Amino acid sequence: MWTIIEQIFPYAIAFTIPLLITALGGLFSERSGVVNIGLEGLMIIGAFASALTVHFLGDVWKSDTMVLWAGLFAAMTAGVLFATLHAFASINLSANQIISGTAINLIAAALTIFLARNITGSGNIGVSGFTPKSVPLLSKIPVIGDLFFTKTYPTTWFILAILFASAFILYKTKFGLRLRSCGEFPQAAEAAGINVLRIRYAGVLISGAFAGLGGAIIILTYAGEFTGTVSGLGFLALASLIFGQWRPLGVLAATFFFGFASTIANVSQVIPELAVIPPIILKIFPYVVTLIALVAFSKSSQAPKAVGEPFDSAKR
């Protein structure tokens, strides 16, 4: 049993990281009061932008590391640009936020495949990503070293740094207090002199940057190829956000739970102990677990009170 855990754990962390950063993006958006179910589409946009950047810069820049980090930056930029569409529709036009997010998902999937075929001649873009490495000294720690510090990607530590920075920003800074107040009681926030629309824009744009980054990490770590989809991980990130009760550390726990479930489904055939289980059962396992978790925790979930409600300061 312990051998199986040691084999699965590095993969589980790799699957968790893109889920974590995408769910964190959803957290910033929904804490500001804007529902963003377009996380799936924003991940696809980020995956496409990173793959395209690495594809073209790979022959120009000598440093592979610089190319990969440039791909991550391109993904964040593309995510912000597309999140602006959702922000404008939801905040300025007071459109239905669910429909706006769904439109982002539909546009992203079709547009990226169209562009990939016209730019590279193929709907798929293969790239070389980050190489997993063991952390010096820390990987030698008994038990913990084998689980957490062996075969890790540099993006793992980058995203964990963003996680703790996000927790600090949300609960220890003026911006975080204003963001949370806009998602709970925007009328009171405006009465206190806070520009609710500007804060909500910030929340949605941060979600775009983080979701784009999540899509890029998938391509540049374990996937290695853009295919026009992220296999529903954007929706799994939304489920993690609900399961984690819209709190950074809760989101961390939830994404690891779902990441571990996804790992079992994806690596089962290369682990002899799991290969005896019918593949179809393991493939649907993470989604069944997601449904059960949502049913179990939906009644006790504590979403921001004003999330999904349009706010027009001109009418106040």
PDB file of C-alpha atoms in Angstrom:
ATOM      1  CA  MET A   1       0.000   0.000   0.000  1.00  0.00           C
ATOM      2  CA  TRP A   2       2.776   2.433   0.931  1.00  0.00           C
ATOM      3  CA  THR A   3       4.522   1.679  -2.370  1.00  0.00           C
ATOM      4  CA  ILE A   4       1.374   2.668  -4.273  1.00  0.00           C
ATOM      5  CA  ILE A   5       1.132   5.943  -2.357  1.00  0.00           C
ATOM      6  CA  GLU A   6       4.776   6.742  -3.082  1.00  0.00           C
ATOM      7  CA  GLN A   7       4.185   6.094  -6.778  1.00  0.00           C
ATOM      8  CA  ILE A   8       1.015   8.170  -6.975  1.00  0.00           C
ATOM      9  CA  PHE A   9       1.958  11.145  -4.785  1.00  0.00           C
ATOM     10  CA  PRO A  10       4.229  13.055  -7.237  1.00  0.00           C
ATOM     11  CA  TYR A  11       1.563  12.715  -9.924  1.00  0.00           C
ATOM     12  CA  ALA A  12      -1.141  13.831  -7.483  1.00  0.00           C
ATOM     13  CA  ILE A  13       0.771  17.019  -6.716  1.00  0.00           C
ATOM     14  CA  ALA A  14       1.283  17.654 -10.443  1.00  0.00           C
ATOM     15  CA  PHE A  15      -2.473  17.290 -11.074  1.00  0.00           C
ATOM     16  CA  THR A  16      -3.329  19.405  -8.040  1.00  0.00           C
ATOM     17  CA  ILE A  17      -1.299  22.507  -8.926  1.00  0.00           C
ATOM     18  CA  PRO A  18      -3.259  23.665 -12.040  1.00  0.00           C
ATOM     19  CA  LEU A  19      -6.501  22.942 -10.185  1.00  0.00           C
ATOM     20  CA  LEU A  20      -5.279  24.966  -7.207  1.00  0.00           C
ATOM     21  CA  ILE A  21      -4.276  28.113  -9.106  1.00  0.00           C
ATOM     22  CA  THR A  22      -7.461  28.035 -11.201  1.00  0.00           C
ATOM     23  CA  ALA A  23      -9.666  27.636  -8.122  1.00  0.00           C
ATOM     24  CA  LEU A  24      -7.765  30.515  -6.475  1.00  0.00           C
ATOM     25  CA  GLY A  25      -8.643  32.629  -9.493  1.00  0.00           C
ATOM     26  CA  GLY A  26     -12.301  31.707  -9.073  1.00  0.00           C
ATOM     27  CA  LEU A  27     -12.001  32.620  -5.395  1.00  0.00           C
ATOM     28  CA  PHE A  28     -10.863  36.184  -6.170  1.00  0.00           C
ATOM     29  CA  SER A  29     -13.662  36.644  -8.693  1.00  0.00           C
ATOM     30  CA  GLU A  30     -16.444  35.264  -6.519  1.00  0.00           C
ATOM     31  CA  ARG A  31     -15.185  36.984  -3.379  1.00  0.00           C
ATOM     32  CA  SER A  32     -15.613  40.237  -5.295  1.00  0.00           C
ATOM     33  CA  GLY A  33     -19.182  39.275  -6.180  1.00  0.00           C
ATOM     34  CA  VAL A  34     -18.829  37.973  -9.761  1.00  0.00           C
ATOM     35  CA  VAL A  35     -19.509  34.331 -10.624  1.00  0.00           C
ATOM     36  CA  ASN A  36     -16.947  33.020 -13.092  1.00  0.00           C
ATOM     37  CA  ILE A  37     -17.879  29.668 -14.590  1.00  0.00           C
ATOM     38  CA  GLY A  38     -15.685  30.583 -17.550  1.00  0.00           C
ATOM     39  CA  LEU A  39     -12.637  29.145 -15.777  1.00  0.00           C
ATOM     40  CA  GLU A  40     -12.607  26.193 -18.172  1.00  0.00           C
ATOM     41  CA  GLY A  41     -12.437  28.489 -21.195  1.00  0.00           C
ATOM     42  CA  LEU A  42      -9.805  30.701 -19.592  1.00  0.00           C
ATOM     43  CA  MET A  43      -7.674  27.620 -18.906  1.00  0.00           C
ATOM     44  CA  ILE A  44      -7.947  26.622 -22.560  1.00  0.00           C
ATOM     45  CA  ILE A  45      -6.923  30.130 -23.646  1.00  0.00           C
ATOM     46  CA  GLY A  46      -3.935  29.990 -21.287  1.00  0.00           C
ATOM     47  CA  ALA A  47      -2.946  26.535 -22.516  1.00  0.00           C
ATOM     48  CA  PHE A  48      -3.087  27.704 -26.138  1.00  0.00           C
ATOM     49  CA  ALA A  49      -1.138  30.922 -25.494  1.00  0.00           C
ATOM     50  CA  SER A  50       1.610  29.091 -23.604  1.00  0.00           C
ATOM     51  CA  ALA A  51       1.917  26.313 -26.195  1.00  0.00           C
ATOM     52  CA  LEU A  52       2.059  28.812 -29.063  1.00  0.00           C
ATOM     53  CA  THR A  53       4.649  30.962 -27.270  1.00  0.00           C
ATOM     54  CA  VAL A  54       6.913  28.029 -26.454  1.00  0.00           C
ATOM     55  CA  HIS A  55       6.453  26.625 -29.967  1.00  0.00           C
ATOM     56  CA  PHE A  56       7.720  29.797 -31.658  1.00  0.00           C
ATOM     57  CA  LEU A  57      10.268  30.981 -29.103  1.00  0.00           C
ATOM     58  CA  GLY A  58      11.863  27.567 -28.705  1.00  0.00           C
ATOM     59  CA  ASP A  59      13.990  28.050 -31.837  1.00  0.00           C
ATOM     60  CA  VAL A  60      14.734  31.721 -31.128  1.00  0.00           C
ATOM     61  CA  TRP A  61      15.798  31.794 -27.472  1.00  0.00           C
ATOM     62  CA  LYS A  62      18.707  29.672 -26.308  1.00  0.00           C
ATOM     63  CA  SER A  63      17.433  29.264 -22.753  1.00  0.00           C
ATOM     64  CA  ASP A  64      14.690  26.644 -22.483  1.00  0.00           C
ATOM     65  CA  THR A  65      13.867  27.854 -18.981  1.00  0.00           C
ATOM     66  CA  MET A  66      13.268  31.421 -20.162  1.00  0.00           C
ATOM     67  CA  VAL A  67      11.036  30.148 -22.956  1.00  0.00           C
ATOM     68  CA  LEU A  68       8.896  28.152 -20.531  1.00  0.00           C
ATOM     69  CA  TRP A  69       8.475  31.072 -18.121  1.00  0.00           C
ATOM     70  CA  ALA A  70       7.640  33.296 -21.094  1.00  0.00           C
ATOM     71  CA  GLY A  71       4.935  30.766 -21.962  1.00  0.00           C
ATOM     72  CA  LEU A  72       3.490  31.103 -18.450  1.00  0.00           C
ATOM     73  CA  PHE A  73       3.512  34.904 -18.733  1.00  0.00           C
ATOM     74  CA  ALA A  74       1.800  34.748 -22.138  1.00  0.00           C
ATOM     75  CA  ALA A  75      -0.872  32.489 -20.665  1.00  0.00           C
ATOM     76  CA  MET A  76      -1.570  34.936 -17.839  1.00  0.00           C
ATOM     77  CA  THR A  77      -1.781  37.830 -20.299  1.00  0.00           C
ATOM     78  CA  ALA A  78      -4.197  35.947 -22.560  1.00  0.00           C
ATOM     79  CA  GLY A  79      -6.288  34.962 -19.536  1.00  0.00           C
ATOM     80  CA  VAL A  80      -6.547  38.594 -18.433  1.00  0.00           C
ATOM     81  CA  LEU A  81      -7.596  39.739 -21.926  1.00  0.00           C
ATOM     82  CA  PHE A  82     -10.398  37.182 -22.161  1.00  0.00           C
ATOM     83  CA  ALA A  83     -11.466  37.754 -18.553  1.00  0.00           C
ATOM     84  CA  THR A  84     -11.948  41.407 -19.523  1.00  0.00           C
ATOM     85  CA  LEU A  85     -14.789  40.298 -21.808  1.00  0.00           C
ATOM     86  CA  HIS A  86     -16.494  38.549 -18.903  1.00  0.00           C
ATOM     87  CA  ALA A  87     -15.868  41.529 -16.607  1.00  0.00           C
ATOM     88  CA  PHE A  88     -17.303  44.011 -19.106  1.00  0.00           C
ATOM     89  CA  ALA A  89     -20.419  41.931 -19.728  1.00  0.00           C
ATOM     90  CA  SER A  90     -21.013  41.122 -16.053  1.00  0.00           C
ATOM     91  CA  ILE A  91     -20.066  44.448 -14.447  1.00  0.00           C
ATOM     92  CA  ASN A  92     -20.668  47.185 -17.020  1.00  0.00           C
ATOM     93  CA  LEU A  93     -23.596  45.613 -18.862  1.00  0.00           C
ATOM     94  CA  SER A  94     -25.052  43.779 -15.825  1.00  0.00           C
ATOM     95  CA  ALA A  95     -25.437  40.681 -18.009  1.00  0.00           C
ATOM     96  CA  ASN A  96     -26.249  37.269 -16.606  1.00  0.00           C
ATOM     97  CA  GLN A  97     -22.911  36.080 -15.248  1.00  0.00           C
ATOM     98  CA  ILE A  98     -23.631  32.402 -15.899  1.00  0.00           C
ATOM     99  CA  ILE A  99     -24.381  33.049 -19.574  1.00  0.00           C
ATOM    100  CA  SER A 100     -21.324  35.270 -19.928  1.00  0.00           C
ATOM    101  CA  GLY A 101     -19.069  32.599 -18.427  1.00  0.00           C
ATOM    102  CA  THR A 102     -20.620  29.927 -20.646  1.00  0.00           C
ATOM    103  CA  ALA A 103     -19.934  32.101 -23.693  1.00  0.00           C
ATOM    104  CA  ILE A 104     -16.252  32.301 -22.678  1.00  0.00           C
ATOM    105  CA  ASN A 105     -16.112  28.501 -22.485  1.00  0.00           C
ATOM    106  CA  LEU A 106     -17.691  28.072 -25.925  1.00  0.00           C
ATOM    107  CA  ILE A 107     -15.595  30.755 -27.610  1.00  0.00           C
ATOM    108  CA  ALA A 108     -12.305  29.537 -26.135  1.00  0.00           C
ATOM    109  CA  ALA A 109     -12.641  25.944 -27.287  1.00  0.00           C
ATOM    110  CA  ALA A 110     -13.597  26.846 -30.865  1.00  0.00           C
ATOM    111  CA  LEU A 111     -11.293  29.850 -31.296  1.00  0.00           C
ATOM    112  CA  THR A 112      -8.119  28.158 -30.066  1.00  0.00           C
ATOM    113  CA  ILE A 113      -8.559  25.127 -32.342  1.00  0.00           C
ATOM    114  CA  PHE A 114      -9.259  27.436 -35.298  1.00  0.00           C
ATOM    115  CA  LEU A 115      -6.179  29.557 -34.583  1.00  0.00           C
ATOM    116  CA  ALA A 116      -3.954  26.532 -33.926  1.00  0.00           C
ATOM    117  CA  ARG A 117      -4.880  24.987 -37.280  1.00  0.00           C
ATOM    118  CA  ASN A 118      -4.342  28.239 -39.179  1.00  0.00           C
ATOM    119  CA  ILE A 119      -1.096  29.227 -37.440  1.00  0.00           C
ATOM    120  CA  THR A 120       0.676  25.885 -37.091  1.00  0.00           C
ATOM    121  CA  GLY A 121      -1.227  23.733 -39.575  1.00  0.00           C
ATOM    122  CA  SER A 122      -2.461  21.389 -36.839  1.00  0.00           C
ATOM    123  CA  GLY A 123      -5.070  21.523 -34.088  1.00  0.00           C
ATOM    124  CA  ASN A 124      -2.483  20.069 -31.706  1.00  0.00           C
ATOM    125  CA  ILE A 125       0.667  21.893 -30.580  1.00  0.00           C
ATOM    126  CA  GLY A 126       3.331  19.727 -28.967  1.00  0.00           C
ATOM    127  CA  VAL A 127       5.918  21.359 -26.681  1.00  0.00           C
ATOM    128  CA  SER A 128       8.693  20.384 -24.286  1.00  0.00           C
ATOM    129  CA  GLY A 129       7.881  21.430 -20.738  1.00  0.00           C
ATOM    130  CA  PHE A 130       9.492  21.637 -17.330  1.00  0.00           C
ATOM    131  CA  THR A 131      11.524  18.680 -16.076  1.00  0.00           C
ATOM    132  CA  PRO A 132      10.610  17.357 -12.614  1.00  0.00           C
ATOM    133  CA  LYS A 133      13.511  17.369 -10.176  1.00  0.00           C
ATOM    134  CA  SER A 134      14.090  16.412  -6.569  1.00  0.00           C
ATOM    135  CA  VAL A 135      14.739  19.213  -4.071  1.00  0.00           C
ATOM    136  CA  PRO A 136      18.301  18.969  -2.701  1.00  0.00           C
ATOM    137  CA  LEU A 137      18.528  17.939   0.971  1.00  0.00           C
ATOM    138  CA  LEU A 138      14.765  18.066   1.511  1.00  0.00           C
ATOM    139  CA  SER A 139      14.222  15.019  -0.702  1.00  0.00           C
ATOM    140  CA  LYS A 140      16.424  13.036   1.708  1.00  0.00           C
ATOM    141  CA  ILE A 141      14.031  13.511   4.642  1.00  0.00           C
ATOM    142  CA  PRO A 142      12.477  10.133   5.563  1.00  0.00           C
ATOM    143  CA  VAL A 143       8.899   9.636   4.347  1.00  0.00           C
ATOM    144  CA  ILE A 144       8.165  13.343   3.763  1.00  0.00           C
ATOM    145  CA  GLY A 145      11.035  13.713   1.315  1.00  0.00           C
ATOM    146  CA  ASP A 146       9.779  10.902  -0.918  1.00  0.00           C
ATOM    147  CA  LEU A 147       6.230  12.285  -0.914  1.00  0.00           C
ATOM    148  CA  PHE A 148       6.656  16.046  -1.251  1.00  0.00           C
ATOM    149  CA  PHE A 149      10.157  16.831  -2.487  1.00  0.00           C
ATOM    150  CA  THR A 150      10.827  14.151  -5.105  1.00  0.00           C
ATOM    151  CA  LYS A 151      10.050  14.692  -8.812  1.00  0.00           C
ATOM    152  CA  THR A 152       8.586  18.162  -8.296  1.00  0.00           C
ATOM    153  CA  TYR A 153       8.189  20.911 -10.899  1.00  0.00           C
ATOM    154  CA  PRO A 154       9.388  24.502 -10.275  1.00  0.00           C
ATOM    155  CA  THR A 155       5.823  25.636 -10.972  1.00  0.00           C
ATOM    156  CA  THR A 156       4.688  23.739  -7.870  1.00  0.00           C
ATOM    157  CA  TRP A 157       6.651  26.025  -5.554  1.00  0.00           C
ATOM    158  CA  PHE A 158       5.667  29.086  -7.574  1.00  0.00           C
ATOM    159  CA  ILE A 159       1.949  28.310  -7.178  1.00  0.00           C
ATOM    160  CA  LEU A 160       2.289  27.503  -3.467  1.00  0.00           C
ATOM    161  CA  ALA A 161       3.946  30.913  -3.020  1.00  0.00           C
ATOM    162  CA  ILE A 162       0.978  32.502  -4.810  1.00  0.00           C
ATOM    163  CA  LEU A 163      -1.400  30.567  -2.521  1.00  0.00           C
ATOM    164  CA  PHE A 164       0.103  31.937   0.683  1.00  0.00           C
ATOM    165  CA  ALA A 165       0.449  35.408  -0.821  1.00  0.00           C
ATOM    166  CA  SER A 166      -3.250  35.272  -1.768  1.00  0.00           C
ATOM    167  CA  ALA A 167      -4.254  34.260   1.760  1.00  0.00           C
ATOM    168  CA  PHE A 168      -2.236  37.191   3.139  1.00  0.00           C
ATOM    169  CA  ILE A 169      -3.729  39.646   0.628  1.00  0.00           C
ATOM    170  CA  LEU A 170      -7.301  38.530   1.258  1.00  0.00           C
ATOM    171  CA  TYR A 171      -7.185  38.655   5.049  1.00  0.00           C
ATOM    172  CA  LYS A 172      -4.361  41.037   5.978  1.00  0.00           C
ATOM    173  CA  THR A 173      -4.514  43.893   3.462  1.00  0.00           C
ATOM    174  CA  LYS A 174      -6.830  46.783   2.679  1.00  0.00           C
ATOM    175  CA  PHE A 175      -7.423  45.465  -0.843  1.00  0.00           C
ATOM    176  CA  GLY A 176      -8.473  42.068   0.495  1.00  0.00           C
ATOM    177  CA  LEU A 177     -10.940  43.622   2.928  1.00  0.00           C
ATOM    178  CA  ARG A 178     -12.435  45.734   0.153  1.00  0.00           C
ATOM    179  CA  LEU A 179     -12.661  42.757  -2.189  1.00  0.00           C
ATOM    180  CA  ARG A 180     -14.493  40.648   0.385  1.00  0.00           C
ATOM    181  CA  SER A 181     -16.824  43.509   1.306  1.00  0.00           C
ATOM    182  CA  CYS A 182     -17.835  43.936  -2.349  1.00  0.00           C
ATOM    183  CA  GLY A 183     -18.850  40.286  -2.454  1.00  0.00           C
ATOM    184  CA  GLU A 184     -20.775  40.413   0.807  1.00  0.00           C
ATOM    185  CA  PHE A 185     -22.500  43.822   0.892  1.00  0.00           C
ATOM    186  CA  PRO A 186     -21.548  46.085  -2.048  1.00  0.00           C
ATOM    187  CA  GLN A 187     -23.978  48.828  -0.986  1.00  0.00           C
ATOM    188  CA  ALA A 188     -22.185  49.237   2.333  1.00  0.00           C
ATOM    189  CA  ALA A 189     -18.828  49.101   0.563  1.00  0.00           C
ATOM    190  CA  GLU A 190     -19.844  51.919  -1.758  1.00  0.00           C
ATOM    191  CA  ALA A 191     -21.164  53.949   1.180  1.00  0.00           C
ATOM    192  CA  ALA A 192     -17.698  53.589   2.728  1.00  0.00           C
ATOM    193  CA  GLY A 193     -16.143  55.141  -0.370  1.00  0.00           C
ATOM    194  CA  ILE A 194     -15.048  51.948  -2.157  1.00  0.00           C
ATOM    195  CA  ASN A 195     -15.315  51.815  -5.927  1.00  0.00           C
ATOM    196  CA  VAL A 196     -17.208  48.523  -6.186  1.00  0.00           C
ATOM    197  CA  LEU A 197     -16.976  48.253  -9.965  1.00  0.00           C
ATOM    198  CA  ARG A 198     -13.209  48.747  -9.943  1.00  0.00           C
ATOM    199  CA  ILE A 199     -12.711  46.143  -7.206  1.00  0.00           C
ATOM    200  CA  ARG A 200     -14.895  43.649  -9.062  1.00  0.00           C
ATOM    201  CA  TYR A 201     -12.907  44.247 -12.228  1.00  0.00           C
ATOM    202  CA  ALA A 202      -9.724  43.501 -10.289  1.00  0.00           C
ATOM    203  CA  GLY A 203     -11.201  40.261  -8.950  1.00  0.00           C
ATOM    204  CA  VAL A 204     -12.268  39.033 -12.397  1.00  0.00           C
ATOM    205  CA  LEU A 205      -8.967  39.973 -14.058  1.00  0.00           C
ATOM    206  CA  ILE A 206      -7.007  38.166 -11.334  1.00  0.00           C
ATOM    207  CA  SER A 207      -9.171  35.109 -11.951  1.00  0.00           C
ATOM    208  CA  GLY A 208      -8.337  35.333 -15.659  1.00  0.00           C
ATOM    209  CA  ALA A 209      -4.596  35.518 -14.973  1.00  0.00           C
ATOM    210  CA  PHE A 210      -4.697  32.592 -12.561  1.00  0.00           C
ATOM    211  CA  ALA A 211      -6.910  30.405 -14.764  1.00  0.00           C
ATOM    212  CA  GLY A 212      -4.695  31.093 -17.785  1.00  0.00           C
ATOM    213  CA  LEU A 213      -1.697  30.146 -15.672  1.00  0.00           C
ATOM    214  CA  GLY A 214      -3.450  26.922 -14.658  1.00  0.00           C
ATOM    215  CA  GLY A 215      -3.998  25.969 -18.290  1.00  0.00           C
ATOM    216  CA  ALA A 216      -0.363  26.703 -19.120  1.00  0.00           C
ATOM    217  CA  ILE A 217       0.902  24.559 -16.256  1.00  0.00           C
ATOM    218  CA  ILE A 218      -1.050  21.581 -17.588  1.00  0.00           C
ATOM    219  CA  ILE A 219       0.688  21.894 -20.961  1.00  0.00           C
ATOM    220  CA  LEU A 220       4.158  22.642 -19.602  1.00  0.00           C
ATOM    221  CA  THR A 221       4.246  19.905 -16.967  1.00  0.00           C
ATOM    222  CA  TYR A 222       2.448  16.599 -17.505  1.00  0.00           C
ATOM    223  CA  ALA A 223       0.464  17.052 -20.756  1.00  0.00           C
ATOM    224  CA  GLY A 224       3.112  18.294 -23.184  1.00  0.00           C
ATOM    225  CA  GLU A 225       0.597  18.999 -25.960  1.00  0.00           C
ATOM    226  CA  PHE A 226      -2.245  21.444 -26.583  1.00  0.00           C
ATOM    227  CA  THR A 227      -5.318  19.631 -27.908  1.00  0.00           C
ATOM    228  CA  GLY A 228      -8.056  22.255 -27.474  1.00  0.00           C
ATOM    229  CA  THR A 229      -9.302  20.965 -24.134  1.00  0.00           C
ATOM    230  CA  VAL A 230      -8.339  20.742 -20.462  1.00  0.00           C
ATOM    231  CA  SER A 231     -10.636  17.764 -19.820  1.00  0.00           C
ATOM    232  CA  GLY A 232     -13.106  19.598 -17.600  1.00  0.00           C
ATOM    233  CA  LEU A 233     -10.531  20.689 -15.025  1.00  0.00           C
ATOM    234  CA  GLY A 234     -11.998  24.202 -15.002  1.00  0.00           C
ATOM    235  CA  PHE A 235     -15.300  22.821 -13.725  1.00  0.00           C
ATOM    236  CA  LEU A 236     -13.429  20.626 -11.256  1.00  0.00           C
ATOM    237  CA  ALA A 237     -11.720  23.808  -9.999  1.00  0.00           C
ATOM    238  CA  LEU A 238     -15.161  25.372  -9.498  1.00  0.00           C
ATOM    239  CA  ALA A 239     -16.234  22.332  -7.494  1.00  0.00           C
ATOM    240  CA  SER A 240     -13.060  22.670  -5.418  1.00  0.00           C
ATOM    241  CA  LEU A 241     -13.908  26.302  -4.752  1.00  0.00           C
ATOM    242  CA  ILE A 242     -17.311  25.335  -3.367  1.00  0.00           C
ATOM    243  CA  PHE A 243     -15.911  22.345  -1.498  1.00  0.00           C
ATOM    244  CA  GLY A 244     -13.210  24.608  -0.002  1.00  0.00           C
ATOM    245  CA  GLN A 245     -15.797  27.128   1.229  1.00  0.00           C
ATOM    246  CA  TRP A 246     -14.235  30.059  -0.680  1.00  0.00           C
ATOM    247  CA  ARG A 247     -11.135  30.041   1.576  1.00  0.00           C
ATOM    248  CA  PRO A 248      -7.535  29.661   0.301  1.00  0.00           C
ATOM    249  CA  LEU A 249      -6.495  26.812   2.590  1.00  0.00           C
ATOM    250  CA  GLY A 250      -9.858  25.119   2.140  1.00  0.00           C
ATOM    251  CA  VAL A 251      -9.339  25.331  -1.613  1.00  0.00           C
ATOM    252  CA  LEU A 252      -5.879  23.777  -1.171  1.00  0.00           C
ATOM    253  CA  ALA A 253      -7.358  20.794   0.657  1.00  0.00           C
ATOM    254  CA  ALA A 254     -10.199  20.409  -1.838  1.00  0.00           C
ATOM    255  CA  THR A 255      -7.970  20.603  -4.913  1.00  0.00           C
ATOM    256  CA  PHE A 256      -5.577  18.044  -3.478  1.00  0.00           C
ATOM    257  CA  PHE A 257      -8.518  15.742  -2.799  1.00  0.00           C
ATOM    258  CA  PHE A 258      -9.761  16.057  -6.393  1.00  0.00           C
ATOM    259  CA  GLY A 259      -6.207  16.009  -7.753  1.00  0.00           C
ATOM    260  CA  PHE A 260      -5.574  12.702  -5.997  1.00  0.00           C
ATOM    261  CA  ALA A 261      -8.812  11.295  -7.429  1.00  0.00           C
ATOM    262  CA  SER A 262      -7.806  12.424 -10.939  1.00  0.00           C
ATOM    263  CA  THR A 263      -4.372  10.869 -10.491  1.00  0.00           C
ATOM    264  CA  ILE A 264      -5.844   7.473  -9.707  1.00  0.00           C
ATOM    265  CA  ALA A 265      -7.848   7.676 -12.927  1.00  0.00           C
ATOM    266  CA  ASN A 266      -4.924   8.767 -15.096  1.00  0.00           C
ATOM    267  CA  VAL A 267      -2.053   6.582 -13.878  1.00  0.00           C
ATOM    268  CA  SER A 268      -3.970   3.463 -12.907  1.00  0.00           C
ATOM    269  CA  GLN A 269      -2.899   1.466 -15.958  1.00  0.00           C
ATOM    270  CA  VAL A 270       0.824   1.851 -15.226  1.00  0.00           C
ATOM    271  CA  ILE A 271       0.520   0.699 -11.607  1.00  0.00           C
ATOM    272  CA  PRO A 272       0.029  -3.083 -11.451  1.00  0.00           C
ATOM    273  CA  GLU A 273      -1.981  -2.983  -8.220  1.00  0.00           C
ATOM    274  CA  LEU A 274      -4.559  -0.651  -9.824  1.00  0.00           C
ATOM    275  CA  ALA A 275      -4.506  -2.136 -13.335  1.00  0.00           C
ATOM    276  CA  VAL A 276      -6.798  -4.977 -12.211  1.00  0.00           C
ATOM    277  CA  ILE A 277      -9.663  -2.501 -11.691  1.00  0.00           C
ATOM    278  CA  PRO A 278     -11.789  -1.896 -14.843  1.00  0.00           C
ATOM    279  CA  PRO A 279     -10.523   1.327 -16.503  1.00  0.00           C
ATOM    280  CA  ILE A 280     -14.033   2.791 -16.914  1.00  0.00           C
ATOM    281  CA  ILE A 281     -14.561   2.750 -13.146  1.00  0.00           C
ATOM    282  CA  LEU A 282     -11.331   4.631 -12.519  1.00  0.00           C
ATOM    283  CA  LYS A 283     -12.040   7.123 -15.322  1.00  0.00           C
ATOM    284  CA  ILE A 284     -15.380   8.177 -13.852  1.00  0.00           C
ATOM    285  CA  PHE A 285     -14.061   8.042 -10.282  1.00  0.00           C
ATOM    286  CA  PRO A 286     -13.021  11.739  -9.939  1.00  0.00           C
ATOM    287  CA  TYR A 287     -16.337  12.971 -11.342  1.00  0.00           C
ATOM    288  CA  VAL A 288     -18.407  10.691  -9.126  1.00  0.00           C
ATOM    289  CA  VAL A 289     -16.370  11.866  -6.137  1.00  0.00           C
ATOM    290  CA  THR A 290     -17.007  15.476  -7.203  1.00  0.00           C
ATOM    291  CA  LEU A 291     -20.774  14.948  -7.380  1.00  0.00           C
ATOM    292  CA  ILE A 292     -20.858  13.234  -3.998  1.00  0.00           C
ATOM    293  CA  ALA A 293     -18.792  16.023  -2.420  1.00  0.00           C
ATOM    294  CA  LEU A 294     -21.025  18.744  -3.881  1.00  0.00           C
ATOM    295  CA  VAL A 295     -24.194  17.001  -2.688  1.00  0.00           C
ATOM    296  CA  ALA A 296     -22.703  16.495   0.772  1.00  0.00           C
ATOM    297  CA  PHE A 297     -21.473  20.067   1.212  1.00  0.00           C
ATOM    298  CA  SER A 298     -23.918  22.131  -0.874  1.00  0.00           C
ATOM    299  CA  LYS A 299     -26.311  22.813   2.013  1.00  0.00           C
ATOM    300  CA  SER A 300     -23.548  23.931   4.358  1.00  0.00           C
ATOM    301  CA  SER A 301     -21.659  26.032   1.779  1.00  0.00           C
ATOM    302  CA  GLN A 302     -21.212  29.685   2.656  1.00  0.00           C
ATOM    303  CA  ALA A 303     -20.815  31.568  -0.596  1.00  0.00           C
ATOM    304  CA  PRO A 304     -20.336  35.357  -0.573  1.00  0.00           C
ATOM    305  CA  LYS A 305     -23.820  36.807  -0.053  1.00  0.00           C
ATOM    306  CA  ALA A 306     -23.787  39.139  -3.065  1.00  0.00           C
ATOM    307  CA  VAL A 307     -22.079  36.790  -5.518  1.00  0.00           C
ATOM    308  CA  GLY A 308     -23.846  36.770  -8.876  1.00  0.00           C
ATOM    309  CA  GLU A 309     -25.797  39.949  -8.159  1.00  0.00           C
ATOM    310  CA  PRO A 310     -25.190  42.832 -10.602  1.00  0.00           C
ATOM    311  CA  PHE A 311     -24.331  46.192  -8.989  1.00  0.00           C
ATOM    312  CA  ASP A 312     -25.043  49.521 -10.630  1.00  0.00           C
ATOM    313  CA  SER A 313     -23.719  52.410  -8.583  1.00  0.00           C
ATOM    314  CA  ALA A 314     -25.581  54.926 -10.744  1.00  0.00           C
ATOM    315  CA  LYS A 315     -28.908  53.667  -9.388  1.00  0.00           C
ATOM    316  CA  ARG A 316     -27.927  53.945  -5.731  1.00  0.00           C
TER     317      ARG A 316
END
